[in-house]
mmCIF file of C-alpha atoms and ligand atoms in Angstrom:
data_model
loop_
_atom_site.group_PDB
_atom_site.id
_atom_site.type_symbol
_atom_site.label_atom_id
_atom_site.label_comp_id
_atom_site.label_asym_id
_atom_site.label_seq_id
_atom_site.Cartn_x
_atom_site.Cartn_y
_atom_site.Cartn_z
ATOM 1 C CA MET A 16 -4.432 22.067 44.567
ATOM 2 C CA THR A 17 -1.246 22.235 46.611
ATOM 3 C CA SER A 18 1.035 19.268 47.128
ATOM 4 C CA SER A 19 0.221 19.250 50.861
ATOM 5 C CA ALA A 20 -3.345 18.307 49.924
ATOM 6 C CA ARG A 21 -1.946 15.304 48.033
ATOM 7 C CA PRO A 22 0.754 13.954 50.322
ATOM 8 C CA PHE A 23 1.568 10.884 48.235
ATOM 9 C CA LEU A 24 2.074 12.533 44.870
ATOM 10 C CA ASN A 25 5.709 12.671 43.821
ATOM 11 C CA ARG A 26 7.581 15.892 43.159
ATOM 12 C CA ARG A 27 7.559 15.459 39.398
ATOM 13 C CA LEU A 28 3.773 15.673 39.335
ATOM 14 C CA ALA A 29 3.163 17.934 42.320
ATOM 15 C CA GLU A 30 2.513 21.014 40.205
ATOM 16 C CA PHE A 31 -0.200 19.327 38.151
ATOM 17 C CA GLY A 32 -3.693 19.423 39.587
ATOM 18 C CA THR A 33 -6.770 17.806 38.075
ATOM 19 C CA THR A 34 -6.848 18.590 34.350
ATOM 20 C CA ILE A 35 -8.813 21.662 33.464
ATOM 21 C CA PHE A 36 -10.923 19.562 31.092
ATOM 22 C CA ALA A 37 -12.171 17.331 33.896
ATOM 23 C CA GLU A 38 -12.759 20.299 36.191
ATOM 24 C CA MET A 39 -14.701 22.282 33.626
ATOM 25 C CA SER A 40 -16.739 19.346 32.290
ATOM 26 C CA ALA A 41 -17.754 18.547 35.879
ATOM 27 C CA LEU A 42 -18.760 22.177 36.348
ATOM 28 C CA ALA A 43 -20.819 22.031 33.147
ATOM 29 C CA THR A 44 -22.644 18.944 34.422
ATOM 30 C CA SER A 45 -23.248 20.255 37.938
ATOM 31 C CA THR A 46 -24.573 23.603 36.695
ATOM 32 C CA GLY A 47 -26.410 22.267 33.634
ATOM 33 C CA SER A 48 -24.369 24.612 31.444
ATOM 34 C CA ILE A 49 -23.551 24.361 27.758
ATOM 35 C CA ASN A 50 -20.099 22.803 27.653
ATOM 36 C CA LEU A 51 -17.862 24.661 25.233
ATOM 37 C CA GLY A 52 -14.872 23.722 27.388
ATOM 38 C CA GLN A 53 -13.539 20.243 26.738
ATOM 39 C CA GLY A 54 -13.023 19.602 23.038
ATOM 40 C CA PHE A 55 -15.351 16.797 22.026
ATOM 41 C CA PRO A 56 -18.123 16.792 19.426
ATOM 42 C CA ASP A 57 -21.728 16.477 20.599
ATOM 43 C CA THR A 58 -22.567 14.226 17.654
ATOM 44 C CA ASP A 59 -20.824 10.980 16.735
ATOM 45 C CA GLY A 60 -18.849 10.419 13.571
ATOM 46 C CA PRO A 61 -19.965 8.513 10.427
ATOM 47 C CA GLU A 62 -22.591 5.838 10.968
ATOM 48 C CA GLU A 63 -20.775 3.381 8.686
ATOM 49 C CA ILE A 64 -17.648 3.677 10.837
ATOM 50 C CA ARG A 65 -19.641 3.101 13.999
ATOM 51 C CA GLU A 66 -21.110 0.032 12.308
ATOM 52 C CA ALA A 67 -17.618 -1.113 11.341
ATOM 53 C CA ALA A 68 -16.727 -1.122 15.055
ATOM 54 C CA VAL A 69 -19.884 -3.090 15.890
ATOM 55 C CA ARG A 70 -19.082 -5.569 13.128
ATOM 56 C CA ALA A 71 -15.530 -6.057 14.385
ATOM 57 C CA LEU A 72 -16.794 -6.592 17.900
ATOM 58 C CA ARG A 73 -19.451 -9.096 16.782
ATOM 59 C CA ASP A 74 -17.030 -10.923 14.503
ATOM 60 C CA GLY A 75 -14.587 -11.282 17.342
ATOM 61 C CA ARG A 76 -11.938 -9.099 15.732
ATOM 62 C CA GLY A 77 -9.947 -7.195 18.331
ATOM 63 C CA ASN A 78 -11.744 -8.552 21.381
ATOM 64 C CA GLN A 79 -8.501 -10.110 22.560
ATOM 65 C CA TYR A 80 -5.164 -8.297 22.733
ATOM 66 C CA PRO A 81 -4.324 -6.937 19.302
ATOM 67 C CA PRO A 82 -0.660 -7.038 18.202
ATOM 68 C CA GLY A 83 1.599 -4.639 20.159
ATOM 69 C CA PRO A 84 2.316 -2.300 17.241
ATOM 70 C CA GLY A 85 -1.379 -2.212 16.221
ATOM 71 C CA ILE A 86 -3.309 -4.399 13.776
ATOM 72 C CA PRO A 87 -1.703 -4.627 10.314
ATOM 73 C CA GLU A 88 -4.875 -3.296 8.614
ATOM 74 C CA LEU A 89 -4.685 -0.081 10.628
ATOM 75 C CA ARG A 90 -0.932 0.372 10.233
ATOM 76 C CA THR A 91 -1.361 -0.061 6.493
ATOM 77 C CA ALA A 92 -4.226 2.444 6.448
ATOM 78 C CA ILE A 93 -2.186 5.009 8.402
ATOM 79 C CA ALA A 94 0.747 4.653 6.001
ATOM 80 C CA ALA A 95 -1.610 4.926 3.002
ATOM 81 C CA HIS A 96 -3.185 8.063 4.486
ATOM 82 C CA GLN A 97 0.207 9.762 4.962
ATOM 83 C CA GLU A 98 1.160 8.839 1.401
ATOM 84 C CA ARG A 99 -2.124 9.900 -0.173
ATOM 85 C CA ARG A 100 -2.456 13.219 1.670
ATOM 86 C CA TYR A 101 1.144 14.321 1.963
ATOM 87 C CA GLY A 102 3.321 12.110 -0.211
ATOM 88 C CA LEU A 103 5.042 10.813 2.938
ATOM 89 C CA SER A 104 5.965 7.192 2.643
ATOM 90 C CA TYR A 105 6.179 5.014 5.792
ATOM 91 C CA ASP A 106 6.624 1.269 6.096
ATOM 92 C CA PRO A 107 3.572 -0.046 7.987
ATOM 93 C CA ASP A 108 5.695 -2.713 9.696
ATOM 94 C CA THR A 109 8.599 -0.655 10.960
ATOM 95 C CA GLU A 110 7.546 2.993 10.793
ATOM 96 C CA VAL A 111 3.999 3.046 12.194
ATOM 97 C CA LEU A 112 2.841 2.460 15.762
ATOM 98 C CA VAL A 113 -0.759 2.494 16.996
ATOM 99 C CA THR A 114 -1.294 4.071 20.441
ATOM 100 C CA ALA A 115 -4.072 4.689 22.963
ATOM 101 C CA GLY A 116 -4.935 8.063 21.468
ATOM 102 C CA ALA A 117 -2.475 10.838 20.786
ATOM 103 C CA THR A 118 -2.216 11.170 24.557
ATOM 104 C CA GLU A 119 -0.325 7.903 24.859
ATOM 105 C CA ALA A 120 1.714 8.706 21.766
ATOM 106 C CA ILE A 121 2.893 11.911 23.442
ATOM 107 C CA ALA A 122 3.646 10.159 26.726
ATOM 108 C CA ALA A 123 5.459 7.189 25.169
ATOM 109 C CA THR A 124 7.477 9.423 22.850
ATOM 110 C CA LEU A 125 8.693 11.699 25.620
ATOM 111 C CA LEU A 126 9.345 8.820 28.031
ATOM 112 C CA ALA A 127 11.336 7.027 25.338
ATOM 113 C CA LEU A 128 13.371 9.894 23.944
ATOM 114 C CA LEU A 129 14.251 12.055 26.946
ATOM 115 C CA GLU A 130 17.079 11.649 29.401
ATOM 116 C CA PRO A 131 16.576 13.327 32.777
ATOM 117 C CA GLY A 132 17.632 16.949 32.472
ATOM 118 C CA ASP A 133 17.029 17.180 28.722
ATOM 119 C CA GLU A 134 15.303 20.361 27.642
ATOM 120 C CA VAL A 135 12.186 20.299 25.492
ATOM 121 C CA ILE A 136 11.055 23.401 23.666
ATOM 122 C CA ALA A 137 7.281 23.682 23.329
ATOM 123 C CA PHE A 138 5.101 26.501 22.101
ATOM 124 C CA GLU A 139 3.204 28.192 24.872
ATOM 125 C CA PRO A 140 0.227 27.999 25.316
ATOM 126 C CA TYR A 141 0.670 24.220 25.047
ATOM 127 C CA TYR A 142 -1.688 21.280 25.312
ATOM 128 C CA ASP A 143 -1.711 20.355 28.989
ATOM 129 C CA SER A 144 -0.371 16.820 28.742
ATOM 130 C CA TYR A 145 2.908 18.045 27.231
ATOM 131 C CA ALA A 146 4.031 19.640 30.476
ATOM 132 C CA ALA A 147 3.026 16.640 32.578
ATOM 133 C CA CYS A 148 4.699 14.123 30.252
ATOM 134 C CA ILE A 149 7.914 16.135 30.020
ATOM 135 C CA ALA A 150 7.905 16.193 33.825
ATOM 136 C CA MET A 151 7.244 12.440 34.105
ATOM 137 C CA ALA A 152 10.172 11.834 31.773
ATOM 138 C CA GLY A 153 12.397 14.004 33.980
ATOM 139 C CA GLY A 154 12.824 16.614 31.263
ATOM 140 C CA THR A 155 12.688 20.378 31.551
ATOM 141 C CA ARG A 156 10.228 22.321 29.475
ATOM 142 C CA VAL A 157 11.297 25.524 27.820
ATOM 143 C CA PRO A 158 8.290 27.466 26.610
ATOM 144 C CA VAL A 159 8.402 29.760 23.618
ATOM 145 C CA THR A 160 5.363 32.013 23.752
ATOM 146 C CA LEU A 161 3.041 32.512 20.794
ATOM 147 C CA ARG A 162 1.939 36.128 20.881
ATOM 148 C CA PRO A 163 -1.099 37.915 19.435
ATOM 149 C CA HIS A 164 -0.173 39.565 16.175
ATOM 150 C CA GLU A 165 -2.684 40.907 13.645
ATOM 151 C CA GLY A 166 -5.528 38.670 14.738
ATOM 152 C CA SER A 167 -3.682 35.419 15.384
ATOM 153 C CA PHE A 168 -1.056 34.002 17.731
ATOM 154 C CA ARG A 169 2.370 33.832 16.090
ATOM 155 C CA LEU A 170 5.740 32.349 16.803
ATOM 156 C CA ASP A 171 8.794 34.593 17.170
ATOM 157 C CA LEU A 172 11.456 32.669 15.264
ATOM 158 C CA ASP A 173 14.309 34.591 16.912
ATOM 159 C CA GLU A 174 12.950 33.682 20.305
ATOM 160 C CA LEU A 175 12.752 30.049 19.222
ATOM 161 C CA ARG A 176 16.350 30.114 18.020
ATOM 162 C CA ASP A 177 17.503 31.726 21.283
ATOM 163 C CA ALA A 178 15.710 29.076 23.323
ATOM 164 C CA VAL A 179 17.933 26.281 21.992
ATOM 165 C CA THR A 180 20.786 25.384 24.348
ATOM 166 C CA GLU A 181 23.336 22.592 24.675
ATOM 167 C CA LYS A 182 20.726 20.681 26.648
ATOM 168 C CA THR A 183 17.900 20.926 24.118
ATOM 169 C CA ARG A 184 16.906 17.429 23.002
ATOM 170 C CA LEU A 185 13.745 18.050 21.099
ATOM 171 C CA LEU A 186 11.216 20.482 19.739
ATOM 172 C CA LEU A 187 7.627 19.604 20.561
ATOM 173 C CA ILE A 188 5.426 21.371 18.068
ATOM 174 C CA ASN A 189 1.695 21.356 17.398
ATOM 175 C CA THR A 190 0.026 22.419 14.174
ATOM 176 C CA PRO A 191 -2.885 23.178 13.882
ATOM 177 C CA HIS A 192 -2.377 24.495 17.370
ATOM 178 C CA ASN A 193 -4.590 23.918 20.399
ATOM 179 C CA PRO A 194 -5.756 26.294 21.938
ATOM 180 C CA THR A 195 -4.946 29.230 19.604
ATOM 181 C CA GLY A 196 -6.023 27.763 16.249
ATOM 182 C CA THR A 197 -2.737 28.867 14.680
ATOM 183 C CA VAL A 198 -1.548 26.863 11.671
ATOM 184 C CA LEU A 199 2.203 27.060 11.103
ATOM 185 C CA THR A 200 3.095 28.502 7.714
ATOM 186 C CA ARG A 201 5.530 27.130 5.170
ATOM 187 C CA GLU A 202 7.982 29.888 6.115
ATOM 188 C CA GLU A 203 7.731 29.116 9.842
ATOM 189 C CA LEU A 204 8.130 25.382 9.296
ATOM 190 C CA THR A 205 11.061 25.947 6.957
ATOM 191 C CA GLU A 206 12.823 27.891 9.710
ATOM 192 C CA ILE A 207 11.919 25.302 12.358
ATOM 193 C CA ALA A 208 13.330 22.583 10.096
ATOM 194 C CA ARG A 209 16.494 24.558 9.450
ATOM 195 C CA LEU A 210 17.010 25.039 13.182
ATOM 196 C CA ALA A 211 16.342 21.365 13.956
ATOM 197 C CA VAL A 212 18.868 20.237 11.352
ATOM 198 C CA GLU A 213 21.467 22.831 12.337
ATOM 199 C CA ARG A 214 21.268 21.954 16.034
ATOM 200 C CA ASP A 215 20.583 18.262 15.454
ATOM 201 C CA LEU A 216 17.317 18.205 17.386
ATOM 202 C CA LEU A 217 14.556 15.645 17.342
ATOM 203 C CA VAL A 218 11.131 17.000 16.452
ATOM 204 C CA VAL A 219 7.864 15.673 17.838
ATOM 205 C CA THR A 220 4.914 17.098 15.963
ATOM 206 C CA ASP A 221 1.355 16.784 17.215
ATOM 207 C CA GLU A 222 -0.876 16.977 14.147
ATOM 208 C CA VAL A 223 -4.149 15.638 15.555
ATOM 209 C CA TYR A 224 -6.072 18.524 13.952
ATOM 210 C CA GLU A 225 -4.539 17.940 10.503
ATOM 211 C CA HIS A 226 -7.967 17.744 8.843
ATOM 212 C CA LEU A 227 -9.357 20.838 10.564
ATOM 213 C CA VAL A 228 -7.751 23.644 8.582
ATOM 214 C CA PHE A 229 -9.729 26.597 7.253
ATOM 215 C CA ASP A 230 -9.646 29.485 4.808
ATOM 216 C CA ALA A 231 -6.367 29.830 2.947
ATOM 217 C CA ALA A 232 -4.382 27.890 5.545
ATOM 218 C CA GLU A 233 -2.866 24.543 4.598
ATOM 219 C CA HIS A 234 -1.734 21.744 6.870
ATOM 220 C CA LEU A 235 1.929 21.097 6.196
ATOM 221 C CA PRO A 236 3.330 18.076 8.046
ATOM 222 C CA ALA A 237 6.661 18.897 9.667
ATOM 223 C CA ALA A 238 8.138 15.653 8.327
ATOM 224 C CA THR A 239 7.822 16.894 4.729
ATOM 225 C CA PHE A 240 10.472 19.607 5.199
ATOM 226 C CA PRO A 241 14.101 19.096 4.185
ATOM 227 C CA GLY A 242 16.106 17.042 6.648
ATOM 228 C CA MET A 243 13.061 16.400 8.804
ATOM 229 C CA ARG A 244 11.740 12.953 7.994
ATOM 230 C CA GLU A 245 14.637 11.212 9.723
ATOM 231 C CA ARG A 246 14.341 13.253 12.929
ATOM 232 C CA THR A 247 10.579 13.646 13.246
ATOM 233 C CA VAL A 248 7.977 11.733 15.204
ATOM 234 C CA THR A 249 4.537 12.618 13.827
ATOM 235 C CA ILE A 250 1.515 12.063 16.052
ATOM 236 C CA GLY A 251 -2.022 11.627 14.733
ATOM 237 C CA SER A 252 -5.385 10.632 16.166
ATOM 238 C CA ALA A 253 -8.733 9.334 14.958
ATOM 239 C CA GLY A 254 -10.567 11.144 17.755
ATOM 240 C CA LYS A 255 -10.728 14.563 16.150
ATOM 241 C CA THR A 256 -10.855 13.572 12.490
ATOM 242 C CA PHE A 257 -13.675 11.058 12.824
ATOM 243 C CA SER A 258 -15.512 12.451 15.854
ATOM 244 C CA PHE A 259 -14.989 9.416 18.056
ATOM 245 C CA THR A 260 -12.904 10.880 20.868
ATOM 246 C CA GLY A 261 -13.825 8.055 23.238
ATOM 247 C CA TRP A 262 -12.277 5.359 21.059
ATOM 248 C CA LYS A 263 -8.749 6.518 21.804
ATOM 249 C CA VAL A 264 -7.018 5.382 18.663
ATOM 250 C CA GLY A 265 -3.877 7.371 17.909
ATOM 251 C CA TRP A 266 -0.609 6.705 16.127
ATOM 252 C CA VAL A 267 2.980 7.597 15.570
ATOM 253 C CA THR A 268 4.813 7.638 12.250
ATOM 254 C CA ALA A 269 8.596 7.948 12.247
ATOM 255 C CA PRO A 270 11.734 6.192 11.001
ATOM 256 C CA PRO A 271 12.310 2.673 12.385
ATOM 257 C CA ALA A 272 14.781 3.638 15.126
ATOM 258 C CA LEU A 273 12.412 6.265 16.528
ATOM 259 C CA VAL A 274 9.329 4.039 16.297
ATOM 260 C CA SER A 275 11.243 1.253 17.987
ATOM 261 C CA ALA A 276 12.190 3.592 20.855
ATOM 262 C CA VAL A 277 8.620 4.814 21.281
ATOM 263 C CA ARG A 278 7.322 1.233 21.162
ATOM 264 C CA SER A 279 9.668 0.307 24.007
ATOM 265 C CA ALA A 280 7.937 2.821 26.270
ATOM 266 C CA LYS A 281 4.445 2.215 24.895
ATOM 267 C CA GLN A 282 4.564 -1.547 25.569
ATOM 268 C CA PHE A 283 4.800 -0.838 29.307
ATOM 269 C CA LEU A 284 2.105 1.822 29.383
ATOM 270 C CA THR A 285 -0.963 0.185 27.858
ATOM 271 C CA TYR A 286 0.747 -2.529 25.792
ATOM 272 C CA VAL A 287 -2.304 -2.397 23.471
ATOM 273 C CA SER A 288 -5.757 -0.818 23.398
ATOM 274 C CA SER A 289 -9.005 -0.255 21.480
ATOM 275 C CA GLY A 290 -8.999 -3.649 19.645
ATOM 276 C CA PRO A 291 -12.288 -3.513 17.671
ATOM 277 C CA PHE A 292 -11.974 0.240 17.174
ATOM 278 C CA GLN A 293 -8.678 -0.254 15.367
ATOM 279 C CA TYR A 294 -10.565 -2.139 12.624
ATOM 280 C CA ALA A 295 -13.113 0.654 12.349
ATOM 281 C CA VAL A 296 -10.460 3.372 12.174
ATOM 282 C CA ALA A 297 -8.667 1.452 9.412
ATOM 283 C CA GLU A 298 -11.881 1.807 7.394
ATOM 284 C CA ALA A 299 -12.314 5.440 8.394
ATOM 285 C CA LEU A 300 -8.863 6.431 7.144
ATOM 286 C CA ALA A 301 -9.767 5.017 3.741
ATOM 287 C CA LEU A 302 -12.941 7.130 3.436
ATOM 288 C CA PRO A 303 -13.017 9.160 0.223
ATOM 289 C CA ASP A 304 -11.882 12.800 0.181
ATOM 290 C CA ALA A 305 -15.556 13.795 0.195
ATOM 291 C CA TYR A 306 -15.793 12.782 3.870
ATOM 292 C CA PHE A 307 -12.847 14.929 4.898
ATOM 293 C CA ASP A 308 -14.070 17.870 2.800
ATOM 294 C CA ALA A 309 -17.577 17.721 4.250
ATOM 295 C CA PHE A 310 -16.225 17.425 7.792
ATOM 296 C CA ARG A 311 -14.050 20.466 7.306
ATOM 297 C CA ALA A 312 -16.874 22.487 5.696
ATOM 298 C CA ASP A 313 -19.204 21.631 8.579
ATOM 299 C CA MET A 314 -16.654 22.705 11.181
ATOM 300 C CA LEU A 315 -15.890 25.876 9.257
ATOM 301 C CA ALA A 316 -19.584 26.810 9.309
ATOM 302 C CA LYS A 317 -19.676 26.155 13.059
ATOM 303 C CA ARG A 318 -16.577 28.271 13.569
ATOM 304 C CA ASP A 319 -18.271 31.151 11.807
ATOM 305 C CA VAL A 320 -21.450 30.808 13.871
ATOM 306 C CA LEU A 321 -19.551 30.862 17.148
ATOM 307 C CA ALA A 322 -17.094 33.564 16.056
ATOM 308 C CA ALA A 323 -19.982 35.849 15.105
ATOM 309 C CA GLY A 324 -21.797 35.098 18.364
ATOM 310 C CA LEU A 325 -18.738 35.754 20.506
ATOM 311 C CA THR A 326 -18.005 38.992 18.668
ATOM 312 C CA GLU A 327 -21.575 40.125 19.230
ATOM 313 C CA ALA A 328 -21.269 39.221 22.901
ATOM 314 C CA GLY A 329 -18.319 41.619 23.161
ATOM 315 C CA PHE A 330 -15.299 39.301 23.052
ATOM 316 C CA GLU A 331 -12.272 39.960 20.888
ATOM 317 C CA VAL A 332 -12.119 36.886 18.683
ATOM 318 C CA PHE A 333 -8.952 35.360 17.253
ATOM 319 C CA ARG A 334 -10.404 33.633 14.224
ATOM 320 C CA PRO A 335 -8.734 30.213 14.182
ATOM 321 C CA GLN A 336 -7.227 28.849 10.977
ATOM 322 C CA GLY A 337 -7.431 25.339 12.377
ATOM 323 C CA THR A 338 -8.649 23.070 15.245
ATOM 324 C CA TYR A 339 -12.115 23.375 16.699
ATOM 325 C CA PHE A 340 -11.302 26.019 19.271
ATOM 326 C CA ILE A 341 -11.675 29.780 19.315
ATOM 327 C CA THR A 342 -9.432 31.772 21.601
ATOM 328 C CA THR A 343 -10.894 35.080 22.744
ATOM 329 C CA ASP A 344 -9.631 38.083 24.675
ATOM 330 C CA ILE A 345 -11.988 39.069 27.501
ATOM 331 C CA ARG A 346 -10.548 42.518 28.103
ATOM 332 C CA PRO A 347 -13.132 44.280 25.896
ATOM 333 C CA LEU A 348 -15.674 42.973 28.440
ATOM 334 C CA GLY A 349 -13.829 44.794 31.217
ATOM 335 C CA GLU A 350 -12.387 41.490 32.505
ATOM 336 C CA SER A 351 -8.756 40.484 32.772
ATOM 337 C CA ASP A 352 -8.606 37.212 34.726
ATOM 338 C CA GLY A 353 -9.643 34.280 32.541
ATOM 339 C CA PHE A 354 -9.662 31.869 35.501
ATOM 340 C CA ALA A 355 -12.096 33.958 37.499
ATOM 341 C CA PHE A 356 -14.116 34.612 34.364
ATOM 342 C CA CYS A 357 -14.444 30.903 33.502
ATOM 343 C CA ARG A 358 -15.281 29.908 37.079
ATOM 344 C CA ALA A 359 -18.071 32.505 37.177
ATOM 345 C CA LEU A 360 -19.372 31.949 33.650
ATOM 346 C CA PRO A 361 -21.616 28.919 34.372
ATOM 347 C CA GLU A 362 -23.496 30.902 37.045
ATOM 348 C CA ARG A 363 -23.580 34.071 35.003
ATOM 349 C CA ALA A 364 -24.378 32.676 31.580
ATOM 350 C CA GLY A 365 -24.814 28.906 31.733
ATOM 351 C CA VAL A 366 -21.786 28.392 29.506
ATOM 352 C CA VAL A 367 -18.476 26.669 30.207
ATOM 353 C CA ALA A 368 -15.165 27.713 28.627
ATOM 354 C CA ILE A 369 -11.478 27.069 29.324
ATOM 355 C CA PRO A 370 -9.052 29.685 30.694
ATOM 356 C CA ASN A 371 -6.018 29.622 28.409
ATOM 357 C CA ALA A 372 -3.765 30.516 31.357
ATOM 358 C CA VAL A 373 -3.647 26.814 32.266
ATOM 359 C CA PHE A 374 -1.673 26.235 29.071
ATOM 360 C CA TYR A 375 1.048 28.714 30.058
ATOM 361 C CA ASP A 376 4.116 28.733 32.291
ATOM 362 C CA HIS A 377 3.994 32.507 32.062
ATOM 363 C CA ARG A 378 0.473 32.601 33.428
ATOM 364 C CA GLU A 379 0.263 36.385 33.138
ATOM 365 C CA ALA A 380 0.795 36.106 29.362
ATOM 366 C CA GLY A 381 -2.301 33.911 29.105
ATOM 367 C CA ALA A 382 -4.474 35.592 31.754
ATOM 368 C CA PRO A 383 -6.965 37.447 29.523
ATOM 369 C CA PHE A 384 -7.542 34.628 27.036
ATOM 370 C CA VAL A 385 -10.423 32.166 27.118
ATOM 371 C CA ARG A 386 -11.053 29.215 24.792
ATOM 372 C CA PHE A 387 -14.425 28.078 23.425
ATOM 373 C CA ALA A 388 -14.955 24.813 21.495
ATOM 374 C CA PHE A 389 -17.200 24.953 18.442
ATOM 375 C CA CYS A 390 -17.494 21.211 17.676
ATOM 376 C CA LYS A 391 -21.137 21.358 18.766
ATOM 377 C CA GLN A 392 -24.501 21.417 17.017
ATOM 378 C CA THR A 393 -25.316 24.768 15.467
ATOM 379 C CA GLU A 394 -28.350 25.330 17.721
ATOM 380 C CA VAL A 395 -26.167 24.724 20.751
ATOM 381 C CA LEU A 396 -23.639 27.289 19.549
ATOM 382 C CA GLN A 397 -26.411 29.780 18.852
ATOM 383 C CA GLU A 398 -27.924 29.257 22.281
ATOM 384 C CA ALA A 399 -24.521 29.693 23.934
ATOM 385 C CA ALA A 400 -23.935 32.906 22.003
ATOM 386 C CA LYS A 401 -27.367 34.190 23.021
ATOM 387 C CA ARG A 402 -26.659 33.473 26.674
ATOM 388 C CA LEU A 403 -23.246 35.126 26.537
ATOM 389 C CA LYS A 404 -24.734 38.202 24.933
ATOM 390 C CA ALA A 405 -27.498 38.398 27.524
ATOM 391 C CA ALA A 406 -24.995 38.069 30.367
ATOM 392 C CA ARG A 407 -22.806 40.842 29.071
HETATM 393 N N1 LIG B 527 -2.972 16.727 21.246
HETATM 394 C C1 LIG B 527 -3.780 17.777 21.163
HETATM 395 C C2 LIG B 527 -3.253 19.062 20.643
HETATM 396 C C3 LIG B 527 -5.107 17.669 21.566
HETATM 397 O O1 LIG B 527 -5.907 18.721 21.509
HETATM 398 C C4 LIG B 527 -5.565 16.438 22.065
HETATM 399 C C5 LIG B 527 -6.966 16.305 22.530
HETATM 400 N N2 LIG B 527 -7.665 15.673 21.552
HETATM 401 C C6 LIG B 527 -4.686 15.365 22.127
HETATM 402 C C7 LIG B 527 -3.397 15.538 21.716
HETATM 403 C C8 LIG B 527 -5.107 14.032 22.648
HETATM 404 O O2 LIG B 527 -5.699 13.272 21.673
HETATM 405 P P1 LIG B 527 -6.373 11.839 21.986
HETATM 406 O O3 LIG B 527 -7.769 12.110 22.399
HETATM 407 O O4 LIG B 527 -6.270 11.111 20.700
HETATM 408 O O5 LIG B 527 -5.584 11.200 23.060
HETATM 409 N N1 LIG B 528 -8.097 17.705 23.560
HETATM 410 C C1 LIG B 528 -9.293 18.162 24.209
HETATM 411 C C2 LIG B 528 -9.185 19.634 24.502
HETATM 412 O O1 LIG B 528 -8.165 20.218 24.320
HETATM 413 C C3 LIG B 528 -9.601 17.453 25.513
HETATM 414 C C4 LIG B 528 -8.780 16.290 25.865
HETATM 415 C C5 LIG B 528 -8.910 15.921 27.311
HETATM 416 O O2 LIG B 528 -9.960 16.004 27.906
HETATM 417 N N2 LIG B 528 -7.810 15.515 27.880
HETATM 418 O O3 LIG B 528 -10.132 20.180 24.967
#
């Protein structure tokens, strides 16, 4: 949509149309297609956690404004989770902040930390709200492109180093990475940390897919690297890990001065949110390892079903090491424009996918890539694969 069609929208937001997720989910509904576009599971998370939310609601816990930083039980559970999984120790009172999903964490962090004109380096393709939030904060985004290399999308560390200027304020990273499924390696994160320390940059790391890591890959929180804890804002979310994306419970962990800055912005965005759900997520974070292992194994099986189906339907598949998305290349199908492909796909095959180009500044670099979500029931994935094959 052009700005002339939206005469009241300010210049900072003029380039951002309706999010691709809303557009494609609407298309899925209007055409009755299988929605492998927007990333949300088609089954809810653990019954006992759902019941915990019901209990909180019935018991009148969280029905009125919860405390600004989040309820103590949840802040304690977040700190315990970081300690148990990664050996990262955070004070629940001064180093943890509960947000309205990771989305608000991203917005509040960028609004709090950026001065107008500051440059933010983000890996392209990037999650769509990064660009909009950098713009709302008056910052300038500087994309560093992840490029296909031996079956996955990789970072060029020299390019990253060259992207840092006098104006660079922060690195906005995302591992496991949406939409490519790339998981940053120890070597890559070591170099990122070295660069951040050397150039005295803040690091904001979006780790909402921390529990969705497959094969030999390992999730390594950026804050665990040397010199990083004091400069890193880590963002997490219950949506992906517990399959309750509608609850919108996210969080930030960081040293007190950074949390305090983020809280300053957050208090004027939502102030607070998700009262009863905060109690339920506190219980969810304390689930035994068996929950997290089973969740990961289930998603891995789904990944393999969809990857096989997409391969059979003629796509080149980049097998993701993390997240619940598969990025494909449509050129083996004789196609090159992912936008046109995704707009036609519901009619042609009754399936909805996301054109990765929307996650790029260099749109041409993302043109032939299309993302499919596999957080769906196995039969749904099989049916989608069958339809895609038939439409070939
Ligand atoms: N970051 C990334 C990389 C995402 O894919 C998403 C979508 N879940 C978010 C942030 C937003 O998370 P939430 O739903 O918790 O706001
Ligand atoms: N994170 C989800 C995705 O990437 C969708 C989030 C949204 O709809 N904003 O598909």
